[in-house]
Amino acid sequence: MLQSIHIQNYALIRQLDVDFASGFTVITGETGAGKSILLGAIGLLVGHRADHGVLLNEQQKCIIEGHFVLETNAFKKFFSENEIDFDGELIIRREISPGGKSRAFVNDTPVQLTVLKDLGDQIMNIHSQHETLLISGNRFQMQTLDSYCGNSALLAEYGDYFKKYIDCQHRISELTELIERRLSDADYFGFLFKELDQASLSAEELASLEQEQKMLMNAEKIGEGVFGSLQILSESDDNVQTALRRVEQHLQNASQYLPELSELAGRINQSLIEISDISDTLNRMSGKAEINPARLEKVNERLDEYSRLMHKHKVSEIKQLLLIKDEIDAKLEDNSNLEQKLEAEQKILDGLDKQLLQISTELDKKRRSAAPAFRDAILEILNNLGMPNALFEAALENTDTYKSDGTNSIRFMFTANKGEKLQDLGNVVSGGEMSRVMLAVKSMTAQRNMLPTIIFDEIDSGVSGLIAAKMGNILKKLSENHQVIAITHLPQIAARGEDHIHVEKNDAGEKMQTVLRQLDSDARVEVIARMISDEKMSDSALEMARQLLFN
C-alpha cells in the first residue's frame, strides 16, 4: 500500500507531504483545485512519463517520493531479478530536472522507466477519467478478461514468441524482396561478369602491354640508339674498342720504362671487356628495335579493350576494375546464399507458428472457460449498483491471424433494460451506466489479482443519489482487501471514506498553489455539507452530512 508521498516543485505544489490510510481514502475539492495534480504525481511513481513543463519553479528540479509497504514474498522475485534491495519497505523517487531529464530510483537504486512501470503495474492501478471511454475498446476488454483469467504468464510467453514471429516475417519479406530484385538484375550482372571474366584482365598484363606499346611506337628511335651505339663501340673503322686496344698497347710498351703505366693498361683492358659485353647486349637487343606494325596493332587492340572496360565501369585504374569484377561475382554467388537464408527463415517461422498456435489455443480455451463466471461476477456487481435487469456477455470470436494477444477478438455485449437484446457496450450505455460497468470491471479484476492499491479518479461520473451511495458501498467493500483511494465530487461517496483529504487552492504569494488538508470529523461534516448544498452551509445540509457520515 501507499503510505505517504512527498511532492516538491510539481505543478501548483511547492512542497507537500501526504499520508494515506490502508482502507478507503476519499479526496475531494473544487474543480481545478489540484486533485488531478496529486493523481499525476502518484502516476509518476508507477512509471508514467514525465514532462518538464510540470515544474512550478523552472530553475529547480521536481522531486516526487513515495513510501510503500508490500508483502515481501509476493515481490521477492521482481526485486531479485532487478538486483534491488528489499525488505518489505519500498521507496520510489522520481526527479525531473529543469532541462527535462527524468530519473527514477527504487530503494535508492537507479532504474529504467520500463522497470519502474513493470513494478508499478504490480503495486497499483490508477483509473483515470478518460479510461472509462476505453471500456468499449477491444484491447481494454481483452485485457480485462485476461486479468480475470490470470493469463499474465501465458500472455508474456505468447508475447515473446509473437515478437519473434513478427521479426521473422519482416526478415522473410526483406529477403524475398531482395531475391526478386537480384533475380531481375541477374541477367545483367551475369553479362557483366562474363564479359570481364572472358577478358582475362590483370594488372601485370596491362603494365607489360603499356611498356610494349611504348617500345613498338618508338622502334625507330630505339634502333637509332642501338645501332648508332654499336657503330661507335665496335663496328666502325675508328670504333672505341680498336682505339682502346691501341691505347692499351702503347701503355704496355711504355710500362717497361715506367712501371706505373702497367696498372693503367690493366684498367683499359677491363674497360675493353665491359664495352665488349655492352656491344653483345646491344646486338641481342637489336631485335627490339625492329619496326613491327602487326604486333603494335594487336597490342593497341588489347589496350583498347582495357580502356573500354574501365570507361564502361567508370574507373581509372585496373585494380578498381578487378574489384568490380569480384563484387559482381559476389552478388551472383549471394543469390544462392539468399535462397538458403530464406529457406532457413521459413523453417524458423513454421516453428514459431506452431508455438503461437499452441499458446493461442490455450488462451482461447481459458478465456471461453472463464467467460460465464466473468459475466456472472459483473452482473452481481451491477445488480448491487441498481441495475437488476442488466444483461452482459463477453462475446469471443476467433480470427485467422495472430495478434499481439492471441487469435481472439472480443466484444462486451450489454443492455441495462429488461426485454432488450444485447448490443455492443459502446453503442448502448449512458454516462452513468458506463461508470457503473467500469466500477464493476475494476472491482472484480482487482479482487482476482490482489493489487495492493487501486485509485479511482471520478469513477462516479454521471451518477447521483441512491446509485452514488451504492457505488460508495462497493468501494468501501473493495477496501477491505485493498487500499482504495477515490477522487470524488459526490457526498454519498465522500461519506463512505475512512480517511478524507480535501484539496484547496491558495492564492497567497505570486502564484496560485495547491494545498491539502486531512480532515477530522467536524471538518468532514462541513466539507460534505458544502458538497450537498453547493458551498452553502445550511443547517439542513449539515444534518444531511452527519447522516451520511454517521448512519
Coordinates of N, CA and C in Angstrom, one line a residue, residues 38 203 239 306 322 530:
L38 N -2.4 15.9 -7.9 CA -2.0 14.8 -6.9 C -2.0 13.5 -7.6
A203 N 46.6 -6.8 -63.7 CA 47.4 -5.6 -63.6 C 48.8 -5.8 -64.2
N239 N 86.4 2.6 -84.4 CA 85.5 2.3 -83.2 C 86.2 2.4 -81.9
Y306 N 41.1 -2.9 -72.5 CA 41.2 -2.5 -71.1 C 40.5 -1.1 -70.9
L322 N 39.1 -4.7 -61.4 CA 39.2 -6.1 -60.9 C 38.3 -6.2 -59.6
R530 N -21.0 21.2 2.2 CA -20.9 22.1 1.1 C -21.1 21.4 -0.2

